[in-house]
Coordinates of C-alpha atoms in Angstrom, one line a residue:
Chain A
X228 CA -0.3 -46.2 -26.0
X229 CA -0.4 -48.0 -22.7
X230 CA -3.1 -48.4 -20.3
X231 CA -6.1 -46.1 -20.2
X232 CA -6.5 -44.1 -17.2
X233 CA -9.1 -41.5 -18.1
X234 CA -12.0 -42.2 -20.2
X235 CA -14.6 -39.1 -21.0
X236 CA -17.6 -40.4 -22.7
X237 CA -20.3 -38.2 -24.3
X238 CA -19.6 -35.5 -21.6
X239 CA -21.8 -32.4 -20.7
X240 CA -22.0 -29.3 -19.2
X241 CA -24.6 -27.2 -19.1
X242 CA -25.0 -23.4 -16.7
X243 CA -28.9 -22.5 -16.9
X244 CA -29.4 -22.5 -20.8
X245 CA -25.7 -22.0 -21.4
X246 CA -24.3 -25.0 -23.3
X247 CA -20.7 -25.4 -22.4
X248 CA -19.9 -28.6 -23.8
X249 CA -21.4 -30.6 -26.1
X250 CA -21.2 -34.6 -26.1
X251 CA -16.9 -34.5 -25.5
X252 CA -15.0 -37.7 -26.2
X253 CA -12.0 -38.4 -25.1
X254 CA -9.5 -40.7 -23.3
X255 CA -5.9 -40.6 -21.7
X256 CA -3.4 -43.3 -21.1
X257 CA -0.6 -44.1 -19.1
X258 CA 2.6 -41.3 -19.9
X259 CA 0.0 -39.1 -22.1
X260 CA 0.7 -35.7 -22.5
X261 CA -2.5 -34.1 -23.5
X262 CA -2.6 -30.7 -25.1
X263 CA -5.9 -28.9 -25.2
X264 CA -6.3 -26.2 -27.5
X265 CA -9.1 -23.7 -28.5
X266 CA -9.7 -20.0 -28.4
X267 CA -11.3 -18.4 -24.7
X268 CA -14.5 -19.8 -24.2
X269 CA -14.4 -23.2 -26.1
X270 CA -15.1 -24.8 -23.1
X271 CA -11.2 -25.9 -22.2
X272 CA -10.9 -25.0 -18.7
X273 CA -14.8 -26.5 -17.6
X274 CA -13.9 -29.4 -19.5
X275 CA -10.6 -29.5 -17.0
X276 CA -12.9 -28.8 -13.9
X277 CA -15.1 -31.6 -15.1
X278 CA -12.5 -34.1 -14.8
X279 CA -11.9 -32.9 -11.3
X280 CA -15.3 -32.8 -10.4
X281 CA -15.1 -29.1 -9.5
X282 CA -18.0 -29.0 -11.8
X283 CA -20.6 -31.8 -12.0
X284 CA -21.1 -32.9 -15.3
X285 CA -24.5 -32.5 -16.7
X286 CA -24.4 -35.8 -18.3
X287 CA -22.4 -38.3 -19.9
X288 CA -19.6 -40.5 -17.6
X289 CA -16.3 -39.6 -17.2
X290 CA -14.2 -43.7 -16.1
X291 CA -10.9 -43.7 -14.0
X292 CA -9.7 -47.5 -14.5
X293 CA -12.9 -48.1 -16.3
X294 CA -14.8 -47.0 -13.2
X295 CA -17.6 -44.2 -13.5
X296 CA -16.6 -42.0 -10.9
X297 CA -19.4 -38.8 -11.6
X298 CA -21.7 -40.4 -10.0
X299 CA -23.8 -39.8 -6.7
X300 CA -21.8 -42.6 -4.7
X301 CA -18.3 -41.6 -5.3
X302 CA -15.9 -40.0 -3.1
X303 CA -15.0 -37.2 -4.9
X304 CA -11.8 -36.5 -2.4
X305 CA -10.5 -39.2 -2.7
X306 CA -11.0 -39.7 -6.7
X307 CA -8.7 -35.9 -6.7
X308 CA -5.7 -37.3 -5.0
X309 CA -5.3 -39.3 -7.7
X310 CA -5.6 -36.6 -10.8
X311 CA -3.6 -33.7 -9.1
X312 CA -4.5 -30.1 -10.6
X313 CA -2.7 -26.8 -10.9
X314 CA -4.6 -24.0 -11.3
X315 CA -4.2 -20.7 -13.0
X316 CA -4.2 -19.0 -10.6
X317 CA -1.8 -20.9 -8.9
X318 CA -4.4 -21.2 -5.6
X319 CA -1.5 -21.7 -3.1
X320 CA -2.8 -21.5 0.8
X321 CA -2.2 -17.9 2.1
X322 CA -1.8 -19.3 5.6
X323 CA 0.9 -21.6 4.6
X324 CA 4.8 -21.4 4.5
X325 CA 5.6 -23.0 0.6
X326 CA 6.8 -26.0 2.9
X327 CA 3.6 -26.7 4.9
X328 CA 1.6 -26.0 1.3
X329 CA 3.5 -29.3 -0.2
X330 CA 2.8 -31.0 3.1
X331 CA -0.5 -30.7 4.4
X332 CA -2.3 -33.0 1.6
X333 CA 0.1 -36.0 2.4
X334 CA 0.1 -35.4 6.3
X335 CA -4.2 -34.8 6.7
X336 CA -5.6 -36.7 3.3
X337 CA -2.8 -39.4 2.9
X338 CA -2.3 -39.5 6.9
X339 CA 1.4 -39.9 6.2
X340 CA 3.8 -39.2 8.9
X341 CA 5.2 -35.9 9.1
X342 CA 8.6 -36.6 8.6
X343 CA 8.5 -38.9 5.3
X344 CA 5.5 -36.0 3.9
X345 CA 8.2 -33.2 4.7
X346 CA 10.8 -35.3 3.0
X347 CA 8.9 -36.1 0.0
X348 CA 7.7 -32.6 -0.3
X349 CA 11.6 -31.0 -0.2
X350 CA 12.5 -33.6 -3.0
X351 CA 9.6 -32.2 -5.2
X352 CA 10.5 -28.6 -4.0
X353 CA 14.0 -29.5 -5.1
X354 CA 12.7 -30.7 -8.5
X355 CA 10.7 -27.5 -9.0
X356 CA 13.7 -25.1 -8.0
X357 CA 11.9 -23.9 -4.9
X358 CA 13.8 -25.6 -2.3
X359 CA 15.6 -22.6 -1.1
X360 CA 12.0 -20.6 -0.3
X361 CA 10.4 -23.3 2.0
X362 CA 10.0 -20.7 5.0
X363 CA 8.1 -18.1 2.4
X364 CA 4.8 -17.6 2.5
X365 CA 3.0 -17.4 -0.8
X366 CA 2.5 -13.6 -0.9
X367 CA 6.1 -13.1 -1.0
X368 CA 6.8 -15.0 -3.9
X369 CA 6.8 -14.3 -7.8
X370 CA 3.6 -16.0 -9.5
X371 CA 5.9 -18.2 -11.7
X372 CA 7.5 -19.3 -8.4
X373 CA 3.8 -19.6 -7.0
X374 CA 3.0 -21.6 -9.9
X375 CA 6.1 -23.9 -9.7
X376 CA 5.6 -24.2 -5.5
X377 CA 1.9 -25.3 -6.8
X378 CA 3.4 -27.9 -9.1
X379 CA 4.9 -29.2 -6.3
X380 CA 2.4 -29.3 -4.0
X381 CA 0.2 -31.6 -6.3
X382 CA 2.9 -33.8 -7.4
X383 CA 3.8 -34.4 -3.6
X384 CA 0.4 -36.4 -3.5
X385 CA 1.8 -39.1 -5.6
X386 CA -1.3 -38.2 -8.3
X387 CA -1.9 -40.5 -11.4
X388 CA -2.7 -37.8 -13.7
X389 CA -2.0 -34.0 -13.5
X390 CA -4.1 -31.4 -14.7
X391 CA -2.8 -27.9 -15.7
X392 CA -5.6 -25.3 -16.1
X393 CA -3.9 -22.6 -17.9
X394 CA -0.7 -22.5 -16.0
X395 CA 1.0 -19.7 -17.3
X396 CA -1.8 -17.5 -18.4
X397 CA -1.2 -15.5 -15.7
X398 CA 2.6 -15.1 -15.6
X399 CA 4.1 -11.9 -17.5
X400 CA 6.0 -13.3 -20.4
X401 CA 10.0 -13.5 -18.8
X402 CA 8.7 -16.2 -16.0
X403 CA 6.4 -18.4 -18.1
X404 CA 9.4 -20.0 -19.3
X405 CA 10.6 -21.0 -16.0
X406 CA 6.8 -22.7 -15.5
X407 CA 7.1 -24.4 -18.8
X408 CA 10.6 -25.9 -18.1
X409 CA 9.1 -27.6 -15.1
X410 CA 6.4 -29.1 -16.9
X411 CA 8.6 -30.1 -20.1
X412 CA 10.6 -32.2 -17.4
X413 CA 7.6 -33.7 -15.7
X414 CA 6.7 -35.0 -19.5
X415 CA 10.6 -35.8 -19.9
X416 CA 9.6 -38.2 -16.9
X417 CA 6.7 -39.7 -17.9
X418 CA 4.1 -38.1 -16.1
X419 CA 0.6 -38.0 -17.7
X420 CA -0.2 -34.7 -18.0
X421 CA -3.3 -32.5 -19.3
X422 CA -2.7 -29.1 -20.1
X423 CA -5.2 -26.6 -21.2
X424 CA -2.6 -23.9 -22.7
X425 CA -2.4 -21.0 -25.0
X426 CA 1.4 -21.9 -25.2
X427 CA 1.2 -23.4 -28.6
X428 CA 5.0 -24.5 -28.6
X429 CA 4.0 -26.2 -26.0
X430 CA 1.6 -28.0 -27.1
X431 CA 3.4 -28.9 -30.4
X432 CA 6.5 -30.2 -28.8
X433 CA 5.9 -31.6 -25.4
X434 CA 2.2 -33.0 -25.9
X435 CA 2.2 -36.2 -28.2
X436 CA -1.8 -35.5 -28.3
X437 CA -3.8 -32.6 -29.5
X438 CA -7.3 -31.6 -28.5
X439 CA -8.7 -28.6 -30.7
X440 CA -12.0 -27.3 -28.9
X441 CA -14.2 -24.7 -30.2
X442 CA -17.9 -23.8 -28.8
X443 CA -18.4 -27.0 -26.6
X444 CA -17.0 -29.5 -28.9
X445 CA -14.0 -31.1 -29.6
X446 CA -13.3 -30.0 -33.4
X447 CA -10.6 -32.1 -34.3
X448 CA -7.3 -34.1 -32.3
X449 CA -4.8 -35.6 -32.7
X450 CA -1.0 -35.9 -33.0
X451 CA 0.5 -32.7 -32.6
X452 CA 2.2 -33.3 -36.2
X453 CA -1.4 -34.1 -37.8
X454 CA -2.9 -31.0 -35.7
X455 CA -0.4 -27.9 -36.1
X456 CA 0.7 -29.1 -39.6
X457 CA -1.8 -30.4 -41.7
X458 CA -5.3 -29.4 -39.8
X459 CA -8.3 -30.7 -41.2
X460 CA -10.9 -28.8 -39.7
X461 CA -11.5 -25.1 -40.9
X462 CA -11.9 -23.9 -37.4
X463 CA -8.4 -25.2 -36.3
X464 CA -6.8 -24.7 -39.8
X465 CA -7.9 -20.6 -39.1
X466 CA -7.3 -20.7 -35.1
X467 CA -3.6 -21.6 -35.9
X468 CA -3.6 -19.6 -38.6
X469 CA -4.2 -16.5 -36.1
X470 CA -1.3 -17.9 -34.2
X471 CA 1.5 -19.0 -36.7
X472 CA 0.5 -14.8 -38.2
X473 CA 1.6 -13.4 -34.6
Chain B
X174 CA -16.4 12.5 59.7
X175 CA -19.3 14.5 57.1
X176 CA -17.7 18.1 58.0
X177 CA -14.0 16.4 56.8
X178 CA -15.3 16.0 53.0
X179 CA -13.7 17.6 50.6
X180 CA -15.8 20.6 48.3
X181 CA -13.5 21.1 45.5
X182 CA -14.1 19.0 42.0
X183 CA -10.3 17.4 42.5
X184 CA -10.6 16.7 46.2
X185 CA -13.5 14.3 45.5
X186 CA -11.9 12.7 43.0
X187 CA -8.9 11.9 45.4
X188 CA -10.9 11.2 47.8
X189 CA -13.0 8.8 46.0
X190 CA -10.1 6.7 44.9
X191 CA -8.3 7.0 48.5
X192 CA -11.7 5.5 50.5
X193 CA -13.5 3.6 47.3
X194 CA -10.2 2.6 44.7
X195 CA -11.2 -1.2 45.6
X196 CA -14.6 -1.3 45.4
X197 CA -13.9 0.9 41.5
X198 CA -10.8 -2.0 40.8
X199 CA -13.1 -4.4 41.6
X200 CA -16.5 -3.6 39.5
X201 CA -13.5 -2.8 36.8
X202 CA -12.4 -6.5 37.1
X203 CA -15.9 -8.0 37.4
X204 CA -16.1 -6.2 34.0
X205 CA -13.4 -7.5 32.5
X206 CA -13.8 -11.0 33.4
X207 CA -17.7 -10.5 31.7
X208 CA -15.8 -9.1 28.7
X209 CA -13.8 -11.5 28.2
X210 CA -15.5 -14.9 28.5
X211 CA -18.6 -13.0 27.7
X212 CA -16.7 -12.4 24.0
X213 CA -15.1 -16.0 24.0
X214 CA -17.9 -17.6 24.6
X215 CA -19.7 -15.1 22.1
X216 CA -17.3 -15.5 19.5
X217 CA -16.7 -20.3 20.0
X218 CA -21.0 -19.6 19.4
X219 CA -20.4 -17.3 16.7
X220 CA -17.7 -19.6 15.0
X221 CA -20.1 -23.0 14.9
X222 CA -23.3 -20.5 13.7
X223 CA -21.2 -19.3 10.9
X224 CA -19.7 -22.4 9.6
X225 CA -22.9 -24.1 10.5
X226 CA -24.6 -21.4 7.5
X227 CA -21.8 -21.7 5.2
X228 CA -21.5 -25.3 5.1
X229 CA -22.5 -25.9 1.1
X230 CA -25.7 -27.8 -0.5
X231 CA -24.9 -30.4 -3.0
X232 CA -27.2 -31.6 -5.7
X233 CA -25.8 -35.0 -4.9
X234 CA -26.7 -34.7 -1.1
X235 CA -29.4 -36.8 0.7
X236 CA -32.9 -35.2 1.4
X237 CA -32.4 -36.0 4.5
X238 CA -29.0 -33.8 5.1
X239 CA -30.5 -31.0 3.3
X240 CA -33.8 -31.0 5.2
X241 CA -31.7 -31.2 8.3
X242 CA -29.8 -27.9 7.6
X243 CA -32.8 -26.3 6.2
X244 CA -34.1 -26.7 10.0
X245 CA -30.7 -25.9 11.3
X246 CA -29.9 -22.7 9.4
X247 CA -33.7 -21.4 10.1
X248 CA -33.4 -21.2 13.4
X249 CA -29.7 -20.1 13.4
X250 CA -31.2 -16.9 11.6
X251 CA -34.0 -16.5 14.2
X252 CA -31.8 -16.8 16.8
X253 CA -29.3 -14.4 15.1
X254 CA -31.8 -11.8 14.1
X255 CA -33.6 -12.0 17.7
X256 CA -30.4 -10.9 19.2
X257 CA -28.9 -8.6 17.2
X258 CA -32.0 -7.2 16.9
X259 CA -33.1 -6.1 20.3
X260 CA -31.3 -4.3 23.2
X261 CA -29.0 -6.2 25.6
X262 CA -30.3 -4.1 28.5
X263 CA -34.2 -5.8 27.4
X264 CA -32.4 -9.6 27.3
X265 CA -31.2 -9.2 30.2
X266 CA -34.0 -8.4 32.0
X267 CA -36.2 -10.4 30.1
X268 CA -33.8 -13.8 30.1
X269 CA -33.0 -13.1 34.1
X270 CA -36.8 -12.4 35.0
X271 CA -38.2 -15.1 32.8
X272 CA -36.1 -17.8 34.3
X273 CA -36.4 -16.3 37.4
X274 CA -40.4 -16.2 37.4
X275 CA -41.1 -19.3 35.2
X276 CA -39.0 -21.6 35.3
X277 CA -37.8 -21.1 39.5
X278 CA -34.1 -20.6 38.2
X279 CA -32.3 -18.1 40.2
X280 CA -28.7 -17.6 37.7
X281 CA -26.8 -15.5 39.9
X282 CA -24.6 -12.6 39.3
X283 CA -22.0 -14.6 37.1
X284 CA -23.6 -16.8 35.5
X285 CA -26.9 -14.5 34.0
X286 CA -24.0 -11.8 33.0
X287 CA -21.9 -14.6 31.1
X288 CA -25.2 -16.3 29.4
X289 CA -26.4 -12.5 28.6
X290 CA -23.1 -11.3 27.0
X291 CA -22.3 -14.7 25.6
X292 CA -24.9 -15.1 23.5
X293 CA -25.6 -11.3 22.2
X294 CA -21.6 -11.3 21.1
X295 CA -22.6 -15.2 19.2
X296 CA -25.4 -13.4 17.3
X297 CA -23.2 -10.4 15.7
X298 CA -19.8 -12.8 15.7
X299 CA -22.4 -15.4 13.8
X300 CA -22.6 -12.8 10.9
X301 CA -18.9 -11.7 10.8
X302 CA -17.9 -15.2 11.0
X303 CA -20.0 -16.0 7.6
X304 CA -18.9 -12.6 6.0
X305 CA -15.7 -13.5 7.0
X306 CA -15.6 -17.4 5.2
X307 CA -17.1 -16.2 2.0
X308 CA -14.4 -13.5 1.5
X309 CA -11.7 -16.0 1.6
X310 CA -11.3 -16.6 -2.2
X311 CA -13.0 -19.3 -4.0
X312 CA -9.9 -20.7 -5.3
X313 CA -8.2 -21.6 -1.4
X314 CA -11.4 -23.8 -1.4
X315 CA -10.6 -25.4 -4.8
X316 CA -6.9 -25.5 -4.0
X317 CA -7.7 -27.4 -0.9
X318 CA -10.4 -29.8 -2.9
X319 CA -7.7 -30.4 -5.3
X320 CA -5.8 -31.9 -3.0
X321 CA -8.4 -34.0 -1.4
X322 CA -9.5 -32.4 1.3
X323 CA -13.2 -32.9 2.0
X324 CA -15.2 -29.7 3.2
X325 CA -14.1 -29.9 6.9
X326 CA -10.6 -30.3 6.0
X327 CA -10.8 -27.2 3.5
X328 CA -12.0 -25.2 6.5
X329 CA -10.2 -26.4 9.5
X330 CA -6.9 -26.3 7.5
X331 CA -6.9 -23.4 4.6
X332 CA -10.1 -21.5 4.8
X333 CA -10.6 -21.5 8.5
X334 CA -7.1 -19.8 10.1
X335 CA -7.5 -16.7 7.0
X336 CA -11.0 -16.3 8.5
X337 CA -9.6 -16.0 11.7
X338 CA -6.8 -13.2 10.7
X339 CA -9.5 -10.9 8.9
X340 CA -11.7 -11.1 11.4
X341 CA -9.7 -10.3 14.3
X342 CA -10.2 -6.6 14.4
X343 CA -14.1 -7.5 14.4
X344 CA -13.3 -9.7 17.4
X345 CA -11.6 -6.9 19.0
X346 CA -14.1 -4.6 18.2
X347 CA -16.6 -7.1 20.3
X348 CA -14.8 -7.1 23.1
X349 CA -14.3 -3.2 23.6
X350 CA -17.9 -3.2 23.3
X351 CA -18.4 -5.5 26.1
X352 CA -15.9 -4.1 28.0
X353 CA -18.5 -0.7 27.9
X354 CA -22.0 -2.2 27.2
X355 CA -21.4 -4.8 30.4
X356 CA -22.9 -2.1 32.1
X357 CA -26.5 -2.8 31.1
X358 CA -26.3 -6.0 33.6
X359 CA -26.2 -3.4 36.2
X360 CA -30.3 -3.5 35.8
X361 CA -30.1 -7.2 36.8
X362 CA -27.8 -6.5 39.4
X363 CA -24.4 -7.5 38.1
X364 CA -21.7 -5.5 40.2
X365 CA -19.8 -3.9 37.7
X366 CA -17.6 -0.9 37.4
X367 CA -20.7 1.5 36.5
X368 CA -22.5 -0.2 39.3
X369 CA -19.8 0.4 41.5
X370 CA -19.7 3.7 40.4
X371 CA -23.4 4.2 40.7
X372 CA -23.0 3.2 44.7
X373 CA -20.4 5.4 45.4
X374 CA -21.9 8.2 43.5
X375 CA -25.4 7.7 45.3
X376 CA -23.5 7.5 49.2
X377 CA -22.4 11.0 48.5
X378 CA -24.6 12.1 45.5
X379 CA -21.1 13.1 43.8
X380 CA -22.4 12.0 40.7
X381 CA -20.1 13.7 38.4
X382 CA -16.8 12.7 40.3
X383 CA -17.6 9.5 40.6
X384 CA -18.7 9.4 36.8
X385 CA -15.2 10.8 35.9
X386 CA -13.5 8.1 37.7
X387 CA -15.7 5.3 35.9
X388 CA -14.8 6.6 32.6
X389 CA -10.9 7.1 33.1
X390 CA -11.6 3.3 34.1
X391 CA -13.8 2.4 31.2
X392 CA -11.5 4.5 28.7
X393 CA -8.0 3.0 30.5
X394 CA -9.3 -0.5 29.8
X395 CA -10.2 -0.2 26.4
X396 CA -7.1 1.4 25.7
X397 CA -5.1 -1.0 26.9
X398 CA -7.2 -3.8 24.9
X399 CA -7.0 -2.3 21.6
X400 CA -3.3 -1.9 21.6
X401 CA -3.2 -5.5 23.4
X402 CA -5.3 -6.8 19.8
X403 CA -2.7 -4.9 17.7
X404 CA 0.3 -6.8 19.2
X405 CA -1.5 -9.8 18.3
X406 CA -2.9 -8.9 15.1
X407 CA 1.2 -8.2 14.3
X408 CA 2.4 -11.3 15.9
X409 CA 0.1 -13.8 13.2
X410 CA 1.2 -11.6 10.6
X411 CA 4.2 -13.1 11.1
X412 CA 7.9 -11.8 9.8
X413 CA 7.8 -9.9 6.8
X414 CA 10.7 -11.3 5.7
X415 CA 12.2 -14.9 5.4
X416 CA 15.4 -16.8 5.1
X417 CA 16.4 -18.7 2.2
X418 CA 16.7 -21.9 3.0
X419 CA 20.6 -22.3 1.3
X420 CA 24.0 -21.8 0.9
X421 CA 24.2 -21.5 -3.1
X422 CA 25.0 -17.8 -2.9
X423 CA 23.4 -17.8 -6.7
X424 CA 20.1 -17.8 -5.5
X425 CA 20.5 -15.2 -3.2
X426 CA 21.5 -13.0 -6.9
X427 CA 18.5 -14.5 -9.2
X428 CA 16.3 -11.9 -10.7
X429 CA 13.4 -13.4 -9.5
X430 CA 13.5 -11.3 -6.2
X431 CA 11.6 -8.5 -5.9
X432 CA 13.5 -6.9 -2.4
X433 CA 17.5 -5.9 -1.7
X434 CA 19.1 -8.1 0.0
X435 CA 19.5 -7.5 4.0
X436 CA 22.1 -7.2 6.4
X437 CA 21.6 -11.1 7.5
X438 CA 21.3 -12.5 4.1
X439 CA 17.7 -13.2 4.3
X440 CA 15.2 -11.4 1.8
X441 CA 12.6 -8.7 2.6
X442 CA 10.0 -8.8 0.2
X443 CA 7.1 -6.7 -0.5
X444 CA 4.6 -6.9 1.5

């Protein structure tokens, strides 16, 4: 493990009376590849949108380089350019040709000049197999091409760490694959990654750490050998048991 | 010259428009001009009111800021309900005579009919404004935050231009109504195309003649307008279709596309 980029300490969420999650630990380094696991509502996606600060933390401190950055003080904005995310819903913007989605960020948050931002936004578009549709406007695309257009789109901001809410949870099953190739190549590369995923091949073979969550807490992680092959917990021993049956 | 007027229904008519077409084409182009900036103006006050009442409250934010648009967003809402909420025909006589009687400002013609309009369009544009930004999805706002955009980045750049396309038929909608409800200002003295109408009808006391003619005015401008909005509505929709970007003739055969192929080699695709 290299250096830590992501540290979540004693994390929590709370809506009303609704405990989401419960005192999370966790941290990421450098070329990580973080799978987290857990039936729907364990808490997986908030956790996600915690680490964006789409959702304020109830308590505990999540550190980028060691530095709090859930506090009142911090510039949110700028903290998100560095952790990228790709939503499930792929969230491209309706008024924008797949071109101007990949360029905007660069050109209006980085302030980089339109030329190099429309560059560096083909080559990621090339990367992602979605070169050829740069005049299209999102509605006239596929969701797995969406999806790959917003991969794109948040890798063109030069992020540190990428987050994947669910990527392919909303793809029918024939272009999933095509979403999943992207991200086994962005892994290939090095990129840290955290994917919240129901694709447990996925996780198993592309992620070299496991999170299990279930009800708010993180049940057991680890490397995806000691997770999906000799599971400790009874929860994750009978969640995977569910899946290896199907 | 009395004994020469015509008696028959479409002698008058001809004869209205022969002697009195300018003095009609001209209370029709004092309307429009009302109309227009009256519904430009309406809809620039309508815009800042509705982002103004949409901007969002964090827990993180200063007292200060949020006492601020506490203030700001109260009287936004009186100022909304006030005028959507009582006749432009009362404003007008009520915002000309008040300014008139205390506080010695004479507005003129012009400048009383753009205030009037103006700010009743700002009060009902206000409301379709905010309808209008909270029915742009929830997850353009976090698409645009994910990037690092801060609030007036999100709206200028993503949230912003989708408002604009929905609400379009509403801001059509404002201006045919000001096109026709212009005609109130004719109690403060505005010389429109009814009060045009009005003149001419009272020299004569061919009220039904010169009634006719106002509405085939009224009903030609309107006309005109909402198929003017359509073409414009059509043109941001931009093409439905779009080229691919390549010469690799495989991509032009993946399964991913949903629409046959055209003539050209682009792609149409369901729309």
């Amino acid at each position: 493990m290299g250096d830590e980029i992501l540290r979540v300490g004693h994390l929590g969420k709370t809506f009303g009376n609704n405990v989401v999650l419960r005192d999370i630990d966790f941290t990421v380094s450098k070329g990580d590849v973080t799978s987290i696991i857990g039936s729907s509502g364990s808490g997986k996606s908030t956790l996600l949108r915690c680490i964006n600060l789409l959702e304020t933390p109830t308590c505990g401190e999540i550190l980028y380089h060691g530095v709090p950055i859930n506090g009142k003080d911090v510039n949110a904005s700028e903290y998100r350019t560095h952790v990228g995310m790709v939503f499930q819903t792929f969230n491209l913007f309706n008024n924008l040709s797949v071109l101007k989605n990949c360029v905007i960020g660069q050109t209006k948050v980085l302030k980089k000049n339109k030329e190099e931002s429309i560059a560096h936004a083909v080559t990621y578009l090339e990367k992602v197999g979605m070169a050829p549709y740069i005049n299209a406007k999102p509605h006239q695309l596929s969701g797995g091409q969406k999806q790959r257009v917003a991969i794109a789109r948040a890798l063109a901001m030069d992020p540190e760490v990428l987050l994947f809410d669910e990527p392919t949870s909303a793809l029918d099953p024939e272009t999933v694959g095509e979403v999943l190739a992207v991200m086994r190549s962005l892994a290939r590369e090095g990129m840290t990654m955290i994917v919240v995923t129901h694709e447990m091949a996925f996780a198993r073979d592309v992620s070299n750490h496991v999170v299990f969550m279930s009800e708010g807490i993180i049940c057991e992680e680890g490397t995806p050998k000691e997770i999906f092959e000799s599971p400790k917990n009874a929860r994750t021993q009978e969640f995977l048991a569910r899946f290896t049956q199907n | 010259m009395t004994s020469s007027l015509p008696t028959d229904f479409l002698g008058r008519i001809i004869y209205l428009i022969t002697n009195y077409g300018s003095s009609f084409l001209r209370g029709a182009g004092v309307t429009i001009a009302i109309a227009v900036v009256g519904t430009v103006i309406g809809c620039l006050i309508g815009f800042v009111v509705g982002i103004t009442q949409t901007i969002p409250i964090h827990a993180n934010d200063s007292k200060l800021k949020k006492f601020l648009l506490k203030i700001v967003n109260a009287i936004l809402k009186i100022y909304v309900e006030v005028f959507r909420g009582t006749p432009m025909i009362v404003q007008a006589m009520f915002i000309y005579y008040g300014a008139l009687m205390y506080l010695q400002i004479s507005m003129g013609m012009w400048i009383a009919a753009f205030f009037i309009v103006s700010i009743n369009t700002g009060a009902y544009m206000a409301e379709t404004v905010r309808g209008g930004i909270i029915s742009v999805d929830l997850g353009q706002t976090e698409g645009a935050k994910a990037i690092g955009m801060n609030h007036f980045q999100t709206m200028l750049y993503v949230v912003f231009p989708q408002t604009l396309r929905n609400i379009i038929p509403q801001i059509g909608n404002n201006l045919i109504i000001n096109i026709k409800d212009s005609s109130v200002l004719s109690v403060i003295g505005t010389v429109e195309l009814f009060y045009a109408a009005k003149q001419t009808a009272g020299a004569f006391y061919w009220y039904f003649e010169s009634m006719t003619v106002a509405m085939l005015v009224y009903l030609a401008m309107t006309l005109i307008t909402s198929f003017l909005l359509r073409k414009w509505e059509k043109k941001l929709d931009g093409a439905a279709s779009f080229d691919l970007a390549t010469t690799d003739t495989l991509a032009h055969t993946s399964g991913l596309l949903r629409g046959p192929t055209r003539r050209n080699g682009g792609h149409r695709h369901g729309r």
